[in-house]
Amino acid sequence: HSFYVAVEGFKLYEEYNFNLERAVSMAVCHDFLESMVDDVSYSPKKQYPEIKAAVLNAELMEVKEYPDFIRSLILEYIGEASIESMIVHLADSIQCLTYAKNEVSLGNSGYIVEVLEDLPSRIDMIKSKLIGVRRCFRLAAVFSMMNN
């Protein structure tokens, strides 16, 4: 999964202006904590804030054991503290959407259908936070300033 998130980061670089090296490094590391904390998806964390808080607490305790460089990438990702972390969240959501569409097309139902229904709004929400770093947006702003 992390490989595909990193590849999606390369694709997003065509549309958004960000530090590609940092984002791809973060994409590779973004789910390392799941090996110890487990993978709790976005929907239950959104629906139950106490689950989100418990997972975050466990992740913050676990990340202390990681090397400094990896720890900084993971903490940046968790905190959504940068453009790069938002890009990785977007790439992760896009990759999850692709996975969910595939699962549903294979006839799987239940929770994966809920994931599939929830992801487009999450993707739109993240994109709305990134509008100021869109490459076409920046060019349009430059052209607008030139015409004024």
Coordinates of N, CA, C and O in Angstrom, one line a residue, residues 1-146:
H1 N 0.8 -1.2 0.0 CA 0.0 0.0 0.0 C 0.9 1.3 0.0 O 0.6 2.2 -0.8
S2 N 1.9 1.3 0.8 CA 2.7 2.5 0.9 C 3.4 2.8 -0.4 O 3.6 4.0 -0.8
F3 N 3.8 1.8 -1.1 CA 4.4 2.0 -2.5 C 3.4 2.7 -3.4 O 3.8 3.7 -4.0
Y4 N 2.2 2.3 -3.4 CA 1.2 2.9 -4.2 C 0.9 4.4 -3.8 O 0.6 5.2 -4.6
V5 N 0.9 4.6 -2.5 CA 0.8 6.0 -2.0 C 1.9 6.8 -2.5 O 1.7 8.0 -2.9
A6 N 3.1 6.3 -2.4 CA 4.3 7.0 -2.9 C 4.2 7.3 -4.4 O 4.4 8.5 -4.9
V7 N 3.7 6.4 -5.2 CA 3.5 6.6 -6.6 C 2.5 7.6 -6.9 O 2.6 8.5 -7.8
E8 N 1.4 7.6 -6.1 CA 0.4 8.6 -6.2 C 1.0 10.0 -5.9 O 0.6 11.0 -6.5
G9 N 1.9 10.1 -5.0 CA 2.6 11.3 -4.7 C 3.3 11.9 -5.9 O 3.3 13.1 -6.2
F10 N 3.9 11.0 -6.7 CA 4.6 11.4 -7.9 C 3.5 12.0 -8.9 O 3.8 13.1 -9.5
K11 N 2.4 11.4 -9.0 CA 1.3 11.9 -9.9 C 0.8 13.2 -9.4 O 0.6 14.2 -10.2
L12 N 0.6 13.4 -8.1 CA 0.1 14.6 -7.5 C 1.1 15.8 -7.7 O 0.7 17.0 -7.7
Y13 N 2.4 15.5 -7.8 CA 3.4 16.5 -8.0 C 3.2 17.3 -9.3 O 3.6 18.4 -9.4
E14 N 2.6 16.6 -10.3 CA 2.2 17.3 -11.5 C 1.2 18.4 -11.3 O 1.1 19.4 -12.0
E15 N 0.4 18.3 -10.3 CA -0.7 19.2 -10.0 C -0.5 20.2 -8.9 O -1.0 21.3 -8.9
Y16 N 0.4 19.8 -7.9 CA 0.6 20.6 -6.7 C 2.1 20.9 -6.6 O 3.0 20.1 -7.0
N17 N 2.4 22.0 -5.9 CA 3.8 22.4 -5.7 C 4.1 22.0 -4.2 O 3.6 22.6 -3.3
F18 N 5.1 21.1 -4.0 CA 5.5 20.6 -2.7 C 6.9 20.0 -2.8 O 7.4 19.7 -3.9
N19 N 7.5 19.7 -1.7 CA 8.8 19.0 -1.7 C 8.5 17.5 -1.9 O 8.1 16.7 -1.0
L20 N 8.8 17.1 -3.2 CA 8.5 15.7 -3.6 C 9.3 14.7 -2.8 O 8.8 13.7 -2.4
E21 N 10.6 14.9 -2.5 CA 11.4 14.0 -1.8 C 10.8 13.7 -0.4 O 10.7 12.6 0.0
R22 N 10.4 14.8 0.3 CA 9.9 14.7 1.6 C 8.5 13.9 1.6 O 8.3 13.0 2.4
A23 N 7.7 14.3 0.6 CA 6.4 13.6 0.5 C 6.5 12.1 0.2 O 5.8 11.3 0.8
V24 N 7.4 11.8 -0.7 CA 7.6 10.3 -1.0 C 8.2 9.6 0.1 O 7.7 8.5 0.4
S25 N 9.1 10.2 0.8 CA 9.7 9.5 2.0 C 8.6 9.3 3.1 O 8.5 8.3 3.7
M26 N 7.8 10.3 3.2 CA 6.7 10.2 4.2 C 5.7 9.2 3.8 O 5.2 8.4 4.6
A27 N 5.4 9.1 2.5 CA 4.4 8.1 2.0 C 4.9 6.7 2.3 O 4.2 5.8 2.7
V28 N 6.2 6.5 2.1 CA 6.8 5.1 2.4 C 6.7 4.8 3.9 O 6.4 3.6 4.2
C29 N 6.8 5.8 4.8 CA 6.8 5.5 6.2 C 5.4 5.7 6.9 O 5.3 5.3 8.0
H30 N 4.5 6.3 6.2 CA 3.2 6.7 6.8 C 2.5 5.6 7.6 O 1.8 6.0 8.6
D31 N 2.6 4.4 7.2 CA 1.8 3.3 7.9 C 2.7 2.4 8.7 O 2.3 1.3 9.2
F32 N 4.0 2.8 9.0 CA 4.8 1.9 9.8 C 4.2 1.6 11.1 O 4.4 0.5 11.6
L33 N 3.5 2.5 11.8 CA 3.0 2.3 13.1 C 1.9 1.2 13.1 O 1.6 0.6 14.1
E34 N 1.3 1.0 11.9 CA 0.2 0.0 11.9 C 0.7 -1.4 12.3 O 0.0 -2.3 12.7
S35 N 2.0 -1.6 12.1 CA 2.6 -3.0 12.5 C 2.4 -3.2 14.0 O 2.4 -4.4 14.4
M36 N 2.4 -2.1 14.8 CA 2.2 -2.3 16.2 C 0.9 -1.9 16.7 O 0.3 -2.5 17.7
V37 N 0.3 -0.8 16.1 CA -1.0 -0.3 16.6 C -2.2 -0.8 15.9 O -3.3 -0.8 16.5
D38 N -2.0 -1.3 14.7 CA -3.0 -1.9 13.9 C -3.6 -0.8 13.0 O -3.4 0.4 13.2
D39 N -4.3 -1.2 12.0 CA -4.9 -0.3 11.0 C -6.3 0.0 11.4 O -7.2 -0.8 11.2
V40 N -6.6 1.2 11.9 CA -7.9 1.6 12.2 C -8.2 2.7 11.2 O -7.6 3.7 11.1
S41 N -9.2 2.4 10.4 CA -9.5 3.2 9.2 C -10.1 4.6 9.6 O -10.5 4.8 10.8
Y42 N -10.3 5.4 8.7 CA -10.7 6.8 8.9 C -12.2 6.9 9.5 O -12.4 7.6 10.4
S43 N -13.1 6.1 8.9 CA -14.5 6.1 9.3 C -14.7 5.9 10.8 O -15.4 6.7 11.4
P44 N -14.2 4.8 11.4 CA -14.5 4.7 12.8 C -13.8 5.8 13.7 O -14.4 6.2 14.7
K45 N -12.7 6.3 13.2 CA -12.0 7.3 14.0 C -12.8 8.6 13.9 O -12.9 9.4 14.8
K46 N -13.5 8.8 12.7 CA -14.3 10.0 12.5 C -15.6 9.8 13.4 O -16.1 10.8 14.0
Q47 N -16.2 8.7 13.4 CA -17.5 8.4 14.1 C -17.3 8.4 15.6 O -18.2 8.8 16.4
Y48 N -16.1 7.9 16.1 CA -15.9 7.7 17.5 C -14.6 8.4 17.9 O -13.5 7.9 17.8
P49 N -14.7 9.7 18.3 CA -13.5 10.5 18.7 C -12.6 9.8 19.7 O -11.4 10.0 19.7
E50 N -13.2 9.0 20.6 CA -12.5 8.3 21.7 C -11.5 7.3 21.1 O -10.5 7.0 21.6
I51 N -12.0 6.6 20.0 CA -11.1 5.7 19.3 C -10.0 6.4 18.6 O -8.8 6.0 18.7
K52 N -10.3 7.5 18.0 CA -9.2 8.3 17.3 C -8.2 8.7 18.4 O -7.0 8.7 18.1
A53 N -8.6 9.2 19.5 CA -7.7 9.6 20.6 C -6.8 8.5 21.1 O -5.6 8.6 21.4
A54 N -7.5 7.3 21.3 CA -6.7 6.1 21.8 C -5.7 5.7 20.8 O -4.5 5.4 21.2
V55 N -6.0 5.7 19.5 CA -5.1 5.3 18.5 C -3.9 6.3 18.4 O -2.7 5.9 18.4
L56 N -4.3 7.6 18.5 CA -3.2 8.6 18.4 C -2.3 8.5 19.6 O -1.0 8.5 19.5
N57 N -2.8 8.2 20.8 CA -2.0 8.0 22.0 C -1.0 6.9 21.8 O 0.2 6.9 22.1
A58 N -1.6 5.7 21.3 CA -0.7 4.6 21.1 C 0.3 4.9 20.0 O 1.5 4.4 20.2
E59 N 0.0 5.6 19.0 CA 1.0 5.9 17.9 C 2.1 6.8 18.5 O 3.3 6.6 18.2
L60 N 1.7 7.8 19.3 CA 2.7 8.7 19.9 C 3.6 7.9 20.8 O 4.8 8.3 20.9
M61 N 3.1 7.0 21.5 CA 4.0 6.2 22.4 C 4.9 5.3 21.5 O 6.1 5.2 21.8
E62 N 4.4 4.7 20.5 CA 5.1 3.7 19.7 C 6.2 4.4 18.8 O 7.3 3.9 18.7
V63 N 5.9 5.6 18.3 CA 6.8 6.3 17.4 C 8.1 6.7 18.1 O 9.1 7.0 17.5
K64 N 8.1 6.8 19.4 CA 9.3 7.1 20.2 C 10.5 6.1 19.9 O 11.6 6.5 20.1
E65 N 10.1 4.9 19.5 CA 11.1 3.9 19.2 C 11.7 4.0 17.9 O 12.7 3.2 17.6
Y66 N 11.3 4.9 17.0 CA 11.8 4.9 15.6 C 13.0 5.9 15.5 O 13.1 6.8 16.4
P67 N 13.8 5.7 14.5 CA 14.9 6.6 14.3 C 14.4 8.1 14.1 O 13.3 8.2 13.6
D68 N 15.2 9.1 14.4 CA 14.8 10.5 14.3 C 14.2 10.8 13.0 O 13.1 11.5 13.0
F69 N 14.8 10.5 11.9 CA 14.3 10.9 10.6 C 12.9 10.3 10.3 O 12.0 11.0 9.9
I70 N 12.8 9.1 10.6 CA 11.5 8.4 10.4 C 10.4 9.0 11.3 O 9.3 9.2 11.0
R71 N 10.8 9.1 12.6 CA 9.9 9.7 13.6 C 9.4 11.1 13.2 O 8.2 11.4 13.2
S72 N 10.3 11.9 12.6 CA 9.9 13.3 12.2 C 8.9 13.2 11.1 O 7.9 13.9 11.0
L73 N 9.1 12.3 10.1 CA 8.2 12.1 9.0 C 6.8 11.6 9.5 O 5.7 12.1 9.1
I74 N 6.8 10.6 10.4 CA 5.5 10.1 10.9 C 4.8 11.1 11.7 O 3.6 11.3 11.6
L75 N 5.5 11.9 12.6 CA 4.8 12.9 13.4 C 4.3 14.0 12.5 O 3.2 14.5 12.8
E76 N 5.0 14.4 11.5 CA 4.5 15.4 10.5 C 3.2 14.9 9.8 O 2.3 15.6 9.7
Y77 N 3.2 13.6 9.5 CA 2.1 13.0 8.8 C 0.9 13.0 9.8 O -0.2 13.4 9.4
I78 N 1.1 12.5 11.0 CA 0.0 12.4 12.0 C -0.6 13.8 12.2 O -1.8 13.9 12.3
G79 N 0.3 14.8 12.4 CA -0.2 16.1 12.7 C -0.7 16.9 11.5 O -1.2 18.0 11.7
E80 N -0.6 16.4 10.3 CA -1.0 17.1 9.1 C -0.4 18.5 9.2 O -1.1 19.5 9.0
A81 N 0.9 18.6 9.5 CA 1.5 19.8 9.8 C 2.2 20.5 8.7 O 2.8 21.5 8.8
S82 N 2.0 20.0 7.5 CA 2.7 20.5 6.3 C 1.9 20.2 5.0 O 1.0 19.4 5.0
I83 N 2.3 20.9 4.0 CA 1.7 20.6 2.7 C 2.0 19.2 2.3 O 1.2 18.4 1.8
E84 N 3.3 18.7 2.6 CA 3.7 17.4 2.2 C 2.8 16.3 2.9 O 2.4 15.3 2.4
S85 N 2.5 16.6 4.2 CA 1.7 15.6 5.0 C 0.2 15.6 4.4 O -0.4 14.5 4.3
M86 N -0.3 16.8 4.0 CA -1.6 16.8 3.4 C -1.6 16.1 2.0 O -2.5 15.4 1.7
I87 N -0.5 16.2 1.3 CA -0.4 15.5 0.0 C -0.4 14.0 0.2 O -1.0 13.2 -0.5
V88 N 0.3 13.5 1.3 CA 0.4 12.1 1.6 C -1.0 11.6 2.0 O -1.5 10.5 1.7
H89 N -1.7 12.4 2.8 CA -3.1 12.1 3.2 C -4.0 12.0 2.0 O -4.8 11.0 1.9
L90 N -3.8 12.9 1.0 CA -4.6 12.8 -0.2 C -4.2 11.6 -1.0 O -5.1 10.9 -1.5
A91 N -2.9 11.3 -1.2 CA -2.5 10.2 -1.9 C -3.0 8.9 -1.3 O -3.4 7.9 -2.0
D92 N -3.0 8.8 0.0 CA -3.5 7.7 0.8 C -4.9 7.5 0.5 O -5.4 6.3 0.3
S93 N -5.7 8.5 0.6 CA -7.1 8.5 0.3 C -7.5 8.0 -1.1 O -8.4 7.2 -1.3
I94 N -6.7 8.6 -2.1 CA -6.9 8.2 -3.5 C -6.6 6.7 -3.6 O -7.3 6.0 -4.3
Q95 N -5.5 6.2 -3.0 CA -5.2 4.8 -3.1 C -6.2 3.9 -2.5 O -6.6 2.9 -3.0
C96 N -6.7 4.4 -1.3 CA -7.8 3.6 -0.7 C -9.0 3.6 -1.5 O -9.7 2.5 -1.5
L97 N -9.4 4.7 -2.2 CA -10.5 4.7 -3.0 C -10.4 3.7 -4.2 O -11.3 3.0 -4.5
T98 N -9.2 3.6 -4.8 CA -8.9 2.7 -5.8 C -9.1 1.3 -5.3 O -9.7 0.4 -6.0
Y99 N -8.6 1.0 -4.1 CA -8.7 -0.3 -3.5 C -10.2 -0.7 -3.3 O -10.6 -1.8 -3.6
A100 N -10.9 0.3 -2.7 CA -12.3 0.0 -2.3 C -13.1 -0.2 -3.6 O -14.0 -1.1 -3.6
K101 N -12.9 0.6 -4.7 CA -13.6 0.3 -5.9 C -13.4 -1.1 -6.4 O -14.3 -1.7 -6.9
N102 N -12.1 -1.5 -6.4 CA -11.8 -2.8 -6.8 C -12.5 -3.9 -6.0 O -13.0 -4.9 -6.5
E103 N -12.5 -3.7 -4.7 CA -13.1 -4.7 -3.8 C -14.6 -4.8 -4.1 O -15.2 -5.9 -4.2
V104 N -15.3 -3.7 -4.3 CA -16.7 -3.7 -4.6 C -17.0 -4.3 -5.9 O -17.9 -5.1 -6.1
S105 N -16.1 -4.0 -6.9 CA -16.3 -4.6 -8.3 C -16.1 -6.1 -8.2 O -16.7 -6.8 -9.1
L106 N -15.4 -6.6 -7.2 CA -15.3 -8.1 -7.1 C -16.4 -8.7 -6.3 O -16.5 -9.9 -6.1
G107 N -17.4 -7.9 -5.9 CA -18.6 -8.4 -5.2 C -18.5 -8.3 -3.7 O -19.4 -8.8 -3.1
N108 N -17.5 -7.7 -3.2 CA -17.4 -7.6 -1.7 C -18.3 -6.5 -1.3 O -18.5 -5.5 -2.0
S109 N -18.9 -6.7 -0.1 CA -19.8 -5.7 0.4 C -19.6 -5.5 1.9 O -18.5 -5.9 2.4
G110 N -20.5 -4.8 2.5 CA -20.3 -4.5 4.0 C -19.5 -3.3 4.2 O -19.8 -2.3 3.5
Y111 N -18.6 -3.3 5.1 CA -17.8 -2.1 5.4 C -17.1 -1.5 4.3 O -17.0 -0.2 4.2
I112 N -16.7 -2.2 3.3 CA -15.9 -1.6 2.2 C -16.8 -0.7 1.3 O -16.3 0.3 0.8
V113 N -18.1 -1.0 1.3 CA -19.0 -0.1 0.6 C -19.1 1.3 1.3 O -19.1 2.3 0.7
E114 N -19.1 1.2 2.7 CA -19.1 2.5 3.5 C -17.9 3.2 3.2 O -17.9 4.5 3.1
V115 N -16.7 2.6 3.2 CA -15.5 3.2 2.9 C -15.5 3.9 1.5 O -15.1 5.0 1.4
L116 N -16.0 3.2 0.5 CA -16.1 3.7 -0.8 C -17.0 4.9 -0.9 O -16.7 5.9 -1.6
E117 N -18.1 4.9 -0.1 CA -19.0 6.1 -0.1 C -18.4 7.3 0.6 O -18.7 8.4 0.3
D118 N -17.6 7.0 1.6 CA -17.0 8.1 2.5 C -15.8 8.8 1.8 O -15.6 10.0 2.1
L119 N -15.0 8.1 1.1 CA -13.7 8.6 0.6 C -13.9 9.8 -0.3 O -13.0 10.7 -0.2
P120 N -14.8 9.9 -1.3 CA -14.8 11.1 -2.1 C -15.0 12.4 -1.4 O -14.3 13.4 -1.7
S121 N -15.8 12.4 -0.3 CA -15.9 13.7 0.5 C -14.6 13.9 1.2 O -14.2 15.1 1.4
R122 N -13.9 12.9 1.7 CA -12.6 13.1 2.4 C -11.6 13.7 1.4 O -10.8 14.6 1.7
I123 N -11.6 13.1 0.2 CA -10.6 13.6 -0.9 C -10.9 15.0 -1.2 O -10.0 15.9 -1.3
D124 N -12.2 15.4 -1.4 CA -12.6 16.8 -1.7 C -12.2 17.7 -0.6 O -11.7 18.8 -0.8
M125 N -12.3 17.3 0.7 CA -11.9 18.1 1.8 C -10.4 18.4 1.8 O -10.0 19.5 2.0
I126 N -9.6 17.3 1.6 CA -8.2 17.5 1.5 C -7.8 18.4 0.4 O -7.0 19.3 0.5
K127 N -8.4 18.2 -0.8 CA -8.1 19.0 -2.0 C -8.4 20.5 -1.7 O -7.7 21.4 -2.1
S128 N -9.5 20.8 -0.9 CA -9.8 22.1 -0.6 C -8.8 22.8 0.2 O -8.6 24.0 0.1
K129 N -8.1 22.1 1.1 CA -7.0 22.6 1.9 C -5.8 22.9 1.1 O -4.9 23.6 1.5
L130 N -5.7 22.2 -0.1 CA -4.4 22.3 -0.9 C -4.6 23.3 -2.1 O -3.7 23.4 -2.9
I131 N -5.7 24.0 -2.2 CA -6.0 24.8 -3.4 C -4.9 25.8 -3.6 O -4.6 26.1 -4.7
G132 N -4.4 26.4 -2.6 CA -3.3 27.4 -2.7 C -2.0 26.9 -3.2 O -1.2 27.7 -3.6
V133 N -1.8 25.6 -3.3 CA -0.5 25.1 -3.8 C -0.7 24.3 -5.1 O 0.2 23.7 -5.6
R134 N -1.9 24.5 -5.7 CA -2.1 23.9 -7.0 C -1.3 24.6 -8.0 O -1.3 25.9 -8.1
R135 N -0.6 23.9 -8.9 CA 0.2 24.5 -9.9 C -0.6 25.4 -10.8 O -0.2 26.5 -11.1
C136 N -1.7 24.9 -11.3 CA -2.5 25.7 -12.2 C -3.1 26.9 -11.5 O -3.3 28.0 -12.1
F137 N -3.4 26.8 -10.2 CA -3.9 27.9 -9.4 C -2.9 29.0 -9.4 O -3.1 30.2 -9.5
R138 N -1.7 28.6 -9.1 CA -0.6 29.6 -9.0 C -0.3 30.3 -10.3 O -0.1 31.5 -10.3
L139 N -0.3 29.6 -11.4 CA -0.1 30.2 -12.7 C -1.3 31.2 -13.0 O -1.0 32.3 -13.5
A140 N -2.5 30.8 -12.7 CA -3.6 31.7 -12.9 C -3.5 32.9 -12.1 O -3.8 34.0 -12.6
A141 N -3.0 32.8 -10.9 CA -2.8 34.0 -10.0 C -1.7 34.9 -10.6 O -1.9 36.1 -10.6
V142 N -0.7 34.3 -11.1 CA 0.4 35.1 -11.7 C -0.1 35.9 -12.9 O 0.1 37.1 -13.1
F143 N -0.9 35.2 -13.8 CA -1.4 35.8 -15.0 C -2.4 36.9 -14.6 O -2.5 38.0 -15.2
S144 N -3.2 36.7 -13.5 CA -4.1 37.7 -13.1 C -3.4 38.9 -12.6 O -3.8 40.0 -12.9
M145 N -2.3 38.7 -11.8 CA -1.5 39.9 -11.4 C -0.9 40.6 -12.5 O -0.8 41.9 -12.5
M146 N -0.5 39.9 -13.5 CA 0.1 40.6 -14.7 C -0.9 41.5 -15.5 O -0.5 42.5 -16.0

